[in-house]
Short mmCIF file of C-alpha atoms in Angstrom, two decimals:
data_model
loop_
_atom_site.label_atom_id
_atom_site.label_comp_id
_atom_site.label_asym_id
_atom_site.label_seq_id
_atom_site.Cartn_x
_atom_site.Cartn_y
_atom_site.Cartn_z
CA UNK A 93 13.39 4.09 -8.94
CA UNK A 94 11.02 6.53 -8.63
CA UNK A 95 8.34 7.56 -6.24
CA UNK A 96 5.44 9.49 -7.60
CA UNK A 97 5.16 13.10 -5.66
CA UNK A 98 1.60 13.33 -5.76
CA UNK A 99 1.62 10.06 -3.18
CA UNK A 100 2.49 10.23 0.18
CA UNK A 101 4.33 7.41 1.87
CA UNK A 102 4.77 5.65 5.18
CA UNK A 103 8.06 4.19 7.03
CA UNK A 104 6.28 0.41 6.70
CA UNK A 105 6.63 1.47 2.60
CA UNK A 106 3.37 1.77 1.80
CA UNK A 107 2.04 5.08 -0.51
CA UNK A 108 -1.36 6.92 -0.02
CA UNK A 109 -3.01 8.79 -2.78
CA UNK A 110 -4.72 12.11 -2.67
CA UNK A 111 -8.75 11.73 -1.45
CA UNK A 112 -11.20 11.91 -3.89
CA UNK A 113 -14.64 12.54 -1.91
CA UNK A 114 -12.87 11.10 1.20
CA UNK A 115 -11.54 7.89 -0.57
CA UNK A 116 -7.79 7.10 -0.84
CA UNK A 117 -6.04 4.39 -2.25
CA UNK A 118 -3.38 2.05 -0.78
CA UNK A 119 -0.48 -0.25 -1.89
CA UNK A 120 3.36 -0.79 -1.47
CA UNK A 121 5.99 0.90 -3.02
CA UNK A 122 8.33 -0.30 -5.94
CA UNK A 123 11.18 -0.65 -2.86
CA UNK A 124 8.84 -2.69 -0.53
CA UNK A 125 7.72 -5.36 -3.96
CA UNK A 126 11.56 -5.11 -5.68
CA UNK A 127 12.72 -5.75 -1.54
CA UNK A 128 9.68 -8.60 -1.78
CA UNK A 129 10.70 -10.35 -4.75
CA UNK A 130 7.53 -12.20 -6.82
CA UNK A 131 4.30 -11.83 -4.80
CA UNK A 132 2.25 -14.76 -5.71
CA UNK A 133 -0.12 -14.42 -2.95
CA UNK A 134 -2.28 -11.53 -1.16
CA UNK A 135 -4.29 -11.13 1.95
CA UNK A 136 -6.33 -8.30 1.79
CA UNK A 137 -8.59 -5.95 3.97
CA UNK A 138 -12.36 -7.23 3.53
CA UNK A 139 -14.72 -4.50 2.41
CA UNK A 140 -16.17 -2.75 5.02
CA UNK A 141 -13.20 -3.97 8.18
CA UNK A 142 -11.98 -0.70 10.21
CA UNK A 143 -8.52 -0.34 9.27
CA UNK A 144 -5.83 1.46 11.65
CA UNK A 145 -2.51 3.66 10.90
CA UNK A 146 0.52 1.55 11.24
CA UNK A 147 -1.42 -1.80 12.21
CA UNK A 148 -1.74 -4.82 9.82
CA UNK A 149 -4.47 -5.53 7.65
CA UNK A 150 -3.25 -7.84 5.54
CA UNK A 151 -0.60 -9.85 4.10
CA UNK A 152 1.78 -10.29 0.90
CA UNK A 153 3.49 -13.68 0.09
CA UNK A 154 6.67 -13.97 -2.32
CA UNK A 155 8.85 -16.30 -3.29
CA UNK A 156 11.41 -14.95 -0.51
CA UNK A 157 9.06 -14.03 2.42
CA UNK A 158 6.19 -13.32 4.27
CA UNK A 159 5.42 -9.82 4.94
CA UNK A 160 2.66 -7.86 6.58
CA UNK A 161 0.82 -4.97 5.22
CA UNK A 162 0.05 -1.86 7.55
CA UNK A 163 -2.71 0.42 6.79
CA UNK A 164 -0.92 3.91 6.46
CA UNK A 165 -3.86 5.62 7.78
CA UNK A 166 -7.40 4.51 10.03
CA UNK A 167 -10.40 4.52 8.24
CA UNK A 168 -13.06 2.00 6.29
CA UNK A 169 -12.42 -0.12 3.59
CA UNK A 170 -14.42 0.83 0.23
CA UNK A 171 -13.00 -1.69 -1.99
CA UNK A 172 -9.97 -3.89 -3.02
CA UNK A 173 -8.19 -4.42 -5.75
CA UNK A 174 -10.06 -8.23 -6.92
CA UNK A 175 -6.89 -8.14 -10.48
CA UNK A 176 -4.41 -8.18 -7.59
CA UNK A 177 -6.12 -10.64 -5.83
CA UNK A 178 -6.52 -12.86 -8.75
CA UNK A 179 -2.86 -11.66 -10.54
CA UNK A 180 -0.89 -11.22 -7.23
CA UNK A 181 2.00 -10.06 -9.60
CA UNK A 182 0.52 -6.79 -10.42
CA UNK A 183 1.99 -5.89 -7.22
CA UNK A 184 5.62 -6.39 -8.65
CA UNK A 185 4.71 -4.87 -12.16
CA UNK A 186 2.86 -2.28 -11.75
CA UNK A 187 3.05 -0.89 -7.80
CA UNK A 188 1.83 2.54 -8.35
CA UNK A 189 -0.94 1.71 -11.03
CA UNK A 190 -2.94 -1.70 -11.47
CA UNK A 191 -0.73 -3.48 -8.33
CA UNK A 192 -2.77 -0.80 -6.12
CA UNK A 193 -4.38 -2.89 -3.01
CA UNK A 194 -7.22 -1.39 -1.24
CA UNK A 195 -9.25 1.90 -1.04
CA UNK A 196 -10.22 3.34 2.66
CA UNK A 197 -12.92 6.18 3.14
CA UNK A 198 -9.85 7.98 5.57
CA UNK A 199 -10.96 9.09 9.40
CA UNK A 200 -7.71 9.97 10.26
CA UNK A 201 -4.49 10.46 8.76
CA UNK A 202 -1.53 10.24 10.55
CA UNK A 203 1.38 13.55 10.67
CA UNK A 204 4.24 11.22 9.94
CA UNK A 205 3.36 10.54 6.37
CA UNK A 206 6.44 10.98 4.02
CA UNK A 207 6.64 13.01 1.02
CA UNK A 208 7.84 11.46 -2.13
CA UNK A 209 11.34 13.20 -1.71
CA UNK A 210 11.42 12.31 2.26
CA UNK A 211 10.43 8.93 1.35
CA UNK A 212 13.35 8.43 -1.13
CA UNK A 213 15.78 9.27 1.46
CA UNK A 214 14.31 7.25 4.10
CA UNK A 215 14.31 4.35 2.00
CA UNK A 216 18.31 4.65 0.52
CA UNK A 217 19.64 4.53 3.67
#
């Protein structure tokens, strides 16, 4: 497996891409959907909520669990992914390209962001 090094990553496994004009995009890592199993359903961040660093604002369903999905930084919601919505899958097949989940105009980013190599350690062991 292996984690892109232009994202960054948090410890709930979700990556962050570089801002474009302020604008980042979110989703979960290859680890956090292989750990999830299928995802057939998604609960995502409305356009337009206030999303906060390590607090939920959302949810992912699979055919193992429930989990929660934590905003790795604070900031507004600018869109969401509607082919994940509608294809919860993408999540599992594609987690760093068309299984991204939401895009946040970023306030504030948090320190404890992970690199890509930081993140692949955290995540082994």
């Amino acid at each position: 497996m292996s984690n892109p090094q232009q994202l960054r990553y948090s410890k709930e496994h979700e990556w962050l891409s570089g801002a474009e004009d302020g604008v980042s995009t979110v989703g979960i890592t290859e680890h956090a959907a292989n750990a999830l199993g299928d995802v057939v359903f998604v609960q995502l961040p409305e356009v337009g909520d206030t999303v906060t660093a390590g607090e939920t604002c959302g949810e992912l369903e699979s055919t193992k669990s429930v989990s929660d999905l934590y905003s790795p930084v604070s900031g507004e919601v600018t869109e969401v992914n509607e082919d994940v919505a509608n294809d919860p899958s993408l999540v599992n097949s594609a987690p760093f390209e068309g299984g991204w989940l939401f895009k946040v105009r970023v306030a504030e980013e948090p320190a404890d962001l992970l690199s890509a190599d930081e993140y692949t350690a955290f995540s082994a062991g």
